[in-house]
Amino acid sequence: RYLLEQDFPGMRIGPEPTTDSFIAVMYGDSEGNIPGNALVVDPKKPFRKLSRFGNAFLNRFMCSQLPNQVLKSISIIDSPGILSGEKQRISRGYDFCQVLQWFAERVDRIILLFDAHKLDISDEFSEAIKSFRGQDDKIRVVLNKADQVDTQQLMRVYGALMWSLGKVINTPEVLRVYIGSFWAHPLQNTENRRLFEAEAQDLFKDIQSLPQKAAVRKLNDLIKRARLAKVHAYIISYLKKEMPSVFGKENKKKELISRLPEIYIQLQREYHISAGDFPEVKKMQELLETSDFTKFHSLKPKLIEAVDNMLANKIASLMNLIRQEESNMPTEIVHGGAFDGTMAGPFGHGYGEGAKEGADEDEWVVAKDKPAYDEIFYTLSPINGKISGISAKKEMVTSKLPNSVLGKIWKLADCDGDGMLDDEEFALAKHLIKIKLDGYELPGTLPSHLVPPSHRKPFQTAE
């Protein structure tokens, strides 16, 4: 709702878990709903494989279409509210985690939402997060309603959230958490306003970059599936080879299933496969129990060679083609809705701050602090109104900024490139140091509004 800046059909927002369906929010020329059963038989939609989850799921699945600019670039899958307590013991009628896993394998980004007042991870939420295993790079976390607590409480809430997530997501990397208040109402607590704005911008940049990376992500998924298929072939062909031709098939099947961890190790050594490429043992054992081993195929070396050739040669040329296509096409980012809210004007991100301060003022922005900078300038013994690089360095290093940063500031401040600084250039250098010490980035080139008045080129008037 916050990203689209408009309601979509089937949307309900409330404090209790209100969404009881999976809603695919997609672009359409007119507003409307498509129910699940009709959706999975539509050849133009990518949901046909969801039919295997049955009617109980399809009755809880729908597509909301609306003509929204944001949805021209991305589609959003809104999952049902997570249940906790007694409710989660009542079966949904379909395998909730399996559905989540199906979507997780196909999406570009997974966003987990937490409220600042409700951080507990219920059993169902824990199971849901575990179903995203192997997709950890896609996960982002949003800590919403952060304006409802003060700074001290927010620090504790953030710590508690990271501790809770650490127990569920077993990865060495720390998940990226975006803190903010993601709705269009006034902030209840404004002391962290700048933090919320910076976090929202970071989240927007992350989502806006998704269309550009979609082709590479699909290629990455193709490679992943090819490796899994290859390993799967080795496992299945081994089980087929070990089966007796006539008697004792059932007993041998049970023995092979129980020996699966040993078989994995044997195949790793024999074919030099990484342990990370093998499917989870427990899940594989469950699937094999209902399978008929006699119907398995023997290993086909030609097919394995074809996969190896694809991974070794074809993928590299495909990657080059994608790069060429990206360089020839205009940069595709998400537009519309909340994404356009801070694009331009005085409420754009960073407007009037750091190097952008004073951009729309007639007076030189450094002038207000120049008297204080002049006092320092004249203690550095200027000759003919200028101080040498050595004298400037003595003063500039007192900022404790590293030489790489001070060198950049020197280049920006020495407008005429004579290796010396006059009083205006020195004031500019001090202003740039202040910008850096305040935590802002330095500009790549000196913006026109920061150029000292005496170094500005006069306008040439037409005769």
Short mmCIF file of C-alpha atoms in Angstrom, two decimals, residues 93-453:
data_model
loop_
_atom_site.label_atom_id
_atom_site.label_comp_id
_atom_site.label_asym_id
_atom_site.label_seq_id
_atom_site.Cartn_x
_atom_site.Cartn_y
_atom_site.Cartn_z
CA GLY A 93 -5.77 -27.00 4.41
CA TYR A 94 -2.63 -26.74 2.27
CA ASP A 95 1.12 -26.86 2.89
CA PHE A 96 1.80 -23.19 3.66
CA CYS A 97 5.61 -23.57 3.81
CA GLN A 98 5.72 -25.49 0.50
CA VAL A 99 3.84 -22.65 -1.21
CA LEU A 100 6.22 -20.09 0.31
CA GLN A 101 9.18 -22.15 -0.90
CA TRP A 102 7.72 -22.28 -4.44
CA PHE A 103 7.44 -18.47 -4.51
CA ALA A 104 10.85 -17.98 -2.81
CA GLU A 105 12.61 -19.90 -5.59
CA ARG A 106 11.11 -17.63 -8.26
CA VAL A 107 11.08 -14.11 -6.78
CA ASP A 108 13.89 -11.54 -6.78
CA ARG A 109 13.39 -10.23 -3.27
CA ILE A 110 11.81 -11.56 -0.04
CA ILE A 111 10.80 -8.94 2.52
CA LEU A 112 10.06 -10.00 6.11
CA LEU A 113 7.96 -7.43 7.98
CA PHE A 114 8.19 -6.87 11.74
CA ASP A 115 6.42 -4.34 13.98
CA ALA A 116 8.42 -2.48 16.62
CA HIS A 117 5.81 -3.64 19.17
CA LYS A 118 5.62 -7.30 18.08
CA LEU A 119 8.98 -8.97 17.60
CA ASP A 120 8.21 -12.53 18.66
CA ILE A 121 8.76 -15.11 15.93
CA SER A 122 5.90 -17.61 16.21
CA ASP A 123 6.28 -21.30 15.33
CA GLU A 124 4.64 -20.72 11.93
CA PHE A 125 6.82 -17.69 11.17
CA SER A 126 9.90 -19.69 12.14
CA GLU A 127 8.84 -22.53 9.80
CA ALA A 128 8.12 -19.98 7.04
CA ILE A 129 11.60 -18.44 7.35
CA LYS A 130 13.19 -21.91 7.33
CA SER A 131 11.39 -22.63 4.04
CA PHE A 132 13.51 -19.82 2.48
CA ARG A 133 16.70 -21.83 3.10
CA GLY A 134 19.06 -21.47 0.16
CA GLN A 135 17.51 -18.11 -0.76
CA ASP A 136 19.25 -16.10 2.01
CA ASP A 137 20.69 -13.56 -0.44
CA LYS A 138 17.14 -12.51 -1.42
CA ILE A 139 15.94 -11.80 2.13
CA ARG A 140 15.57 -8.26 3.51
CA VAL A 141 13.93 -7.29 6.81
CA VAL A 142 11.74 -4.25 7.45
CA LEU A 143 11.22 -3.05 11.03
CA ASN A 144 8.02 -1.06 10.64
CA LYS A 145 6.25 1.40 13.00
CA ALA A 146 9.65 2.43 14.40
CA ASP A 147 8.29 5.97 14.99
CA GLN A 148 6.13 4.63 17.83
CA VAL A 149 9.16 4.17 20.12
CA ASP A 150 11.89 6.61 21.22
CA THR A 151 15.58 6.26 20.32
CA GLN A 152 16.56 4.27 23.43
CA GLN A 153 13.68 1.82 22.98
CA LEU A 154 14.39 1.54 19.24
CA MET A 155 17.99 0.54 19.97
CA ARG A 156 16.73 -2.25 22.27
CA VAL A 157 14.03 -3.32 19.79
CA TYR A 158 16.63 -3.58 17.00
CA GLY A 159 18.92 -5.67 19.24
CA ALA A 160 16.03 -7.98 20.20
CA LEU A 161 15.05 -8.39 16.53
CA MET A 162 18.58 -9.34 15.47
CA TRP A 163 18.81 -11.84 18.36
CA SER A 164 15.46 -13.44 17.38
CA LEU A 165 16.44 -13.66 13.70
CA GLY A 166 19.85 -15.12 14.58
CA LYS A 167 18.14 -18.12 16.19
CA VAL A 168 16.04 -18.83 13.08
CA ILE A 169 18.30 -17.89 10.15
CA ASN A 170 21.56 -19.81 10.39
CA THR A 171 23.80 -17.68 8.20
CA PRO A 172 27.14 -16.02 9.08
CA GLU A 173 26.03 -12.80 7.31
CA VAL A 174 23.91 -10.25 9.14
CA LEU A 175 20.59 -9.60 7.39
CA ARG A 176 19.95 -6.08 6.11
CA VAL A 177 17.26 -4.47 8.27
CA TYR A 178 15.45 -1.30 7.11
CA ILE A 179 14.04 0.76 9.98
CA GLY A 180 11.19 3.19 9.40
CA SER A 181 7.50 4.00 9.37
CA PHE A 182 6.13 2.79 6.07
CA TRP A 183 2.83 4.59 5.79
CA ALA A 184 1.75 8.11 4.83
CA HIS A 185 0.69 9.27 8.32
CA PRO A 186 2.59 11.85 10.46
CA LEU A 187 5.47 10.44 12.50
CA GLN A 188 4.58 9.95 16.16
CA ASN A 189 8.19 10.38 17.24
CA THR A 190 10.28 12.68 15.03
CA GLU A 191 13.70 12.43 16.71
CA ASN A 192 14.82 9.72 14.24
CA ARG A 193 13.28 11.32 11.14
CA ARG A 194 16.60 11.54 9.27
CA LEU A 195 17.37 7.88 9.98
CA PHE A 196 13.91 6.81 8.71
CA GLU A 197 14.34 8.87 5.51
CA ALA A 198 17.81 7.42 4.81
CA GLU A 199 16.54 3.86 5.46
CA ALA A 200 13.52 4.35 3.18
CA GLN A 201 15.82 5.61 0.40
CA ASP A 202 18.08 2.57 0.80
CA LEU A 203 15.06 0.25 0.56
CA PHE A 204 13.77 2.12 -2.52
CA LYS A 205 17.19 1.82 -4.23
CA ASP A 206 17.24 -1.92 -3.46
CA ILE A 207 13.77 -2.46 -4.98
CA GLN A 208 14.40 -0.09 -7.91
CA SER A 209 17.49 -2.06 -8.98
CA LEU A 210 15.54 -5.36 -9.26
CA PRO A 211 14.42 -5.02 -12.93
CA GLN A 212 18.05 -4.48 -14.00
CA LYS A 213 19.24 -7.59 -12.18
CA ALA A 214 16.33 -9.84 -13.21
CA ALA A 215 18.09 -11.41 -16.24
CA VAL A 216 21.26 -12.17 -14.25
CA ARG A 217 19.17 -13.64 -11.41
CA LYS A 218 17.34 -15.94 -13.86
CA LEU A 219 20.66 -17.08 -15.28
CA ASN A 220 21.92 -17.70 -11.74
CA ASP A 221 18.80 -19.81 -11.02
CA LEU A 222 19.36 -21.75 -14.26
CA ILE A 223 22.93 -22.60 -13.18
CA LYS A 224 21.67 -23.62 -9.73
CA ARG A 225 19.00 -25.90 -11.24
CA ALA A 226 21.49 -27.44 -13.69
CA ARG A 227 23.88 -28.35 -10.85
CA LEU A 228 21.01 -29.81 -8.80
CA ALA A 229 19.74 -31.83 -11.79
CA LYS A 230 23.23 -33.22 -12.38
CA VAL A 231 23.61 -34.32 -8.74
CA HIS A 232 20.07 -35.73 -8.79
CA ALA A 233 21.00 -37.87 -11.82
CA TYR A 234 24.02 -39.30 -9.97
CA ILE A 235 21.90 -40.19 -6.90
CA ILE A 236 19.04 -41.77 -8.89
CA SER A 237 21.34 -43.77 -11.18
CA TYR A 238 23.31 -45.07 -8.16
CA LEU A 239 20.10 -46.24 -6.46
CA LYS A 240 18.96 -47.90 -9.72
CA LYS A 241 22.32 -49.70 -10.10
CA GLU A 242 22.20 -51.05 -6.50
CA MET A 243 18.70 -52.52 -6.82
CA PRO A 244 18.47 -56.35 -7.23
CA SER A 245 16.94 -57.56 -10.49
CA VAL A 246 14.40 -60.01 -9.00
CA PHE A 247 14.13 -60.68 -5.23
CA GLY A 248 14.48 -58.53 -2.08
CA LYS A 249 13.67 -55.22 -3.76
CA GLU A 250 11.72 -53.76 -0.82
CA ASN A 251 14.40 -54.62 1.76
CA LYS A 252 17.15 -53.23 -0.47
CA LYS A 253 15.14 -50.04 -0.96
CA LYS A 254 14.85 -49.54 2.84
CA GLU A 255 18.57 -50.21 3.25
CA LEU A 256 19.53 -47.69 0.52
CA ILE A 257 17.27 -45.00 2.01
CA SER A 258 18.81 -45.45 5.47
CA ARG A 259 22.33 -45.41 3.90
CA LEU A 260 21.66 -42.18 1.95
CA PRO A 261 24.17 -40.02 3.97
CA GLU A 262 26.93 -42.57 3.19
CA ILE A 263 25.88 -42.65 -0.50
CA TYR A 264 26.20 -38.83 -0.61
CA ILE A 265 29.78 -39.04 0.71
CA GLN A 266 30.65 -41.81 -1.78
CA LEU A 267 29.27 -39.79 -4.75
CA GLN A 268 31.10 -36.65 -3.55
CA ARG A 269 34.42 -38.51 -3.69
CA GLU A 270 33.71 -40.37 -6.92
CA TYR A 271 32.49 -37.40 -9.00
CA HIS A 272 34.24 -34.54 -7.10
CA ILE A 273 30.98 -32.80 -6.20
CA SER A 274 30.68 -30.21 -3.45
CA ALA A 275 28.58 -31.24 -0.42
CA GLY A 276 26.54 -28.03 -0.82
CA ASP A 277 25.15 -29.25 -4.17
CA PHE A 278 23.32 -32.22 -2.63
CA PRO A 279 19.64 -32.00 -1.62
CA GLU A 280 18.77 -32.17 2.08
CA VAL A 281 19.09 -35.81 3.29
CA LYS A 282 15.90 -35.91 5.38
CA LYS A 283 13.72 -34.45 2.62
CA MET A 284 15.26 -36.77 0.00
CA GLN A 285 14.62 -39.80 2.23
CA GLU A 286 10.93 -38.82 2.58
CA LEU A 287 10.56 -38.49 -1.21
CA LEU A 288 12.34 -41.79 -1.91
CA GLU A 289 10.04 -43.76 0.41
CA THR A 290 7.12 -43.24 -2.00
CA SER A 291 9.21 -43.79 -5.17
CA ASP A 292 9.58 -46.96 -7.24
CA PHE A 293 13.34 -47.51 -7.64
CA THR A 294 12.86 -49.95 -10.53
CA LYS A 295 11.49 -47.11 -12.69
CA PHE A 296 14.61 -44.99 -12.18
CA HIS A 297 16.90 -44.41 -15.19
CA SER A 298 20.54 -45.37 -15.53
CA LEU A 299 23.15 -42.63 -15.85
CA LYS A 300 23.41 -41.11 -19.33
CA PRO A 301 26.98 -39.76 -19.71
CA LYS A 302 26.07 -37.74 -22.84
CA LEU A 303 23.47 -35.73 -20.92
CA ILE A 304 25.95 -35.09 -18.09
CA GLU A 305 28.51 -33.92 -20.68
CA ALA A 306 25.91 -31.57 -22.16
CA VAL A 307 25.28 -30.02 -18.72
CA ASP A 308 29.03 -29.69 -18.05
CA ASN A 309 29.52 -28.06 -21.46
CA MET A 310 26.71 -25.62 -20.73
CA LEU A 311 28.17 -24.68 -17.34
CA ALA A 312 31.74 -24.39 -18.68
CA ASN A 313 31.14 -22.62 -22.02
CA LYS A 314 27.57 -21.58 -22.84
CA ILE A 315 26.89 -19.66 -19.61
CA ALA A 316 29.90 -17.34 -20.13
CA SER A 317 28.68 -16.32 -23.62
CA LEU A 318 25.13 -15.86 -22.27
CA MET A 319 26.50 -13.57 -19.54
CA ASN A 320 28.30 -11.47 -22.16
CA LEU A 321 25.08 -11.18 -24.20
CA ILE A 322 23.18 -9.98 -21.11
CA ARG A 323 25.86 -7.35 -20.40
CA GLN A 324 25.76 -6.13 -24.01
CA GLU A 325 21.97 -5.92 -23.92
CA GLU A 326 22.04 -3.99 -20.63
CA SER A 327 24.59 -1.49 -21.99
CA ASN A 328 22.49 -0.89 -25.14
CA MET A 329 19.18 -0.50 -23.30
CA PRO A 330 18.18 2.46 -21.10
CA THR A 331 18.55 1.85 -17.36
CA GLU A 332 15.30 0.30 -16.17
CA ILE A 333 14.26 1.30 -12.66
CA VAL A 334 10.94 1.26 -10.83
CA HIS A 335 8.89 4.48 -11.15
CA GLY A 336 5.61 5.74 -9.73
CA GLY A 337 3.97 5.55 -6.30
CA ALA A 338 6.24 6.22 -3.33
CA PHE A 339 9.33 5.91 -5.57
CA ASP A 340 8.60 9.29 -7.19
CA GLY A 341 7.83 11.04 -3.89
CA THR A 342 11.43 12.00 -3.17
CA MET A 343 12.88 12.20 -6.67
CA ALA A 344 13.15 15.98 -7.01
CA GLY A 345 12.35 19.29 -5.33
CA PRO A 346 13.30 20.45 -1.82
CA PHE A 347 12.14 17.13 -0.28
CA GLY A 348 14.48 15.01 -2.38
CA HIS A 349 16.99 12.89 -0.46
CA GLY A 350 19.97 15.00 0.63
CA TYR A 351 18.51 18.26 -0.70
CA GLY A 352 20.01 21.24 1.17
CA GLU A 353 22.45 19.01 3.07
CA GLY A 354 26.20 18.48 2.82
CA ALA A 355 27.62 19.62 -0.53
CA LYS A 356 24.09 20.48 -1.74
CA GLU A 357 23.58 23.09 1.00
CA GLY A 358 23.16 26.58 -0.45
CA ALA A 359 22.49 25.32 -4.00
CA ASP A 360 19.39 27.51 -4.39
CA GLU A 361 20.73 30.58 -2.51
CA ASP A 362 22.14 33.72 -4.14
CA GLU A 363 24.83 34.21 -1.48
CA TRP A 364 27.90 31.96 -1.34
CA VAL A 365 27.10 29.40 1.38
CA VAL A 366 30.67 29.49 2.80
CA ALA A 367 30.40 33.27 3.44
CA LYS A 368 28.52 32.86 6.75
CA ASP A 369 31.50 31.04 8.36
CA LYS A 370 34.22 32.90 6.44
CA PRO A 371 35.08 35.41 9.23
CA ALA A 372 36.06 32.50 11.53
CA TYR A 373 38.05 30.84 8.70
CA ASP A 374 39.79 34.18 7.92
CA GLU A 375 41.12 34.40 11.49
CA ILE A 376 42.83 31.02 11.03
CA PHE A 377 43.99 31.99 7.51
CA TYR A 378 45.88 35.08 8.71
CA THR A 379 47.67 33.11 11.46
CA LEU A 380 49.22 30.95 8.70
CA SER A 381 51.38 33.88 7.40
CA PRO A 382 49.98 34.40 3.89
CA ILE A 383 52.33 35.90 1.27
CA ASN A 384 50.68 38.11 -1.38
CA GLY A 385 47.27 36.99 -0.06
CA LYS A 386 47.99 33.24 -0.40
CA ILE A 387 49.24 30.42 1.83
CA SER A 388 51.47 27.58 0.63
CA GLY A 389 50.47 23.94 0.53
CA ILE A 390 52.70 23.19 3.54
CA SER A 391 50.97 25.85 5.68
CA ALA A 392 47.52 24.66 4.54
CA LYS A 393 48.44 21.06 5.31
CA LYS A 394 49.38 21.91 8.93
CA GLU A 395 45.90 23.30 9.50
CA MET A 396 43.98 20.70 7.45
CA VAL A 397 45.50 17.67 9.24
CA THR A 398 44.08 18.93 12.56
CA SER A 399 40.73 17.60 11.27
CA LYS A 400 42.21 14.05 11.68
CA LEU A 401 40.78 13.09 8.28
CA PRO A 402 42.96 10.63 6.28
CA ASN A 403 45.30 11.95 3.60
CA SER A 404 43.21 10.39 0.81
CA VAL A 405 40.23 12.57 1.84
CA LEU A 406 42.30 15.71 2.47
CA GLY A 407 43.96 15.26 -0.94
CA LYS A 408 40.51 15.25 -2.58
CA ILE A 409 39.50 18.35 -0.60
CA TRP A 410 42.72 20.11 -1.72
CA LYS A 411 41.95 19.35 -5.39
CA LEU A 412 38.40 20.73 -5.04
CA ALA A 413 39.48 23.83 -3.07
CA ASP A 414 42.49 24.83 -5.23
CA CYS A 415 40.23 26.30 -7.93
CA ASP A 416 42.99 27.90 -10.02
CA GLY A 417 45.37 24.92 -9.61
CA ASP A 418 48.36 27.08 -8.56
CA GLY A 419 49.28 24.91 -5.55
CA MET A 420 48.37 27.71 -3.11
CA LEU A 421 45.15 28.85 -1.41
CA ASP A 422 43.79 32.38 -1.14
CA ASP A 423 41.39 33.32 1.67
CA GLU A 424 38.29 32.18 -0.29
CA GLU A 425 39.86 28.86 -1.36
CA PHE A 426 40.99 28.22 2.23
CA ALA A 427 37.46 28.97 3.51
CA LEU A 428 36.13 26.51 0.90
CA ALA A 429 38.62 23.83 2.07
CA LYS A 430 37.44 24.31 5.68
CA HIS A 431 33.80 24.10 4.53
CA LEU A 432 34.49 20.82 2.66
CA ILE A 433 36.23 19.43 5.77
CA LYS A 434 33.14 20.35 7.81
CA ILE A 435 30.89 18.56 5.26
CA LYS A 436 32.99 15.39 5.59
CA LEU A 437 33.13 15.57 9.40
CA ASP A 438 29.32 15.93 9.48
CA GLY A 439 29.09 12.53 7.77
CA TYR A 440 28.26 13.61 4.20
CA GLU A 441 30.03 12.55 1.00
CA LEU A 442 32.27 14.94 -0.93
CA PRO A 443 31.20 15.85 -4.48
CA GLY A 444 33.19 14.37 -7.41
CA THR A 445 33.58 17.82 -8.96
CA LEU A 446 33.01 21.19 -7.33
CA PRO A 447 29.36 22.28 -7.77
CA SER A 448 28.90 25.77 -9.24
CA HIS A 449 27.31 27.16 -6.03
CA LEU A 450 30.46 26.28 -4.02
CA VAL A 451 32.92 27.99 -6.40
CA PRO A 452 34.35 31.07 -4.59
CA PRO A 453 32.92 34.36 -5.99
#
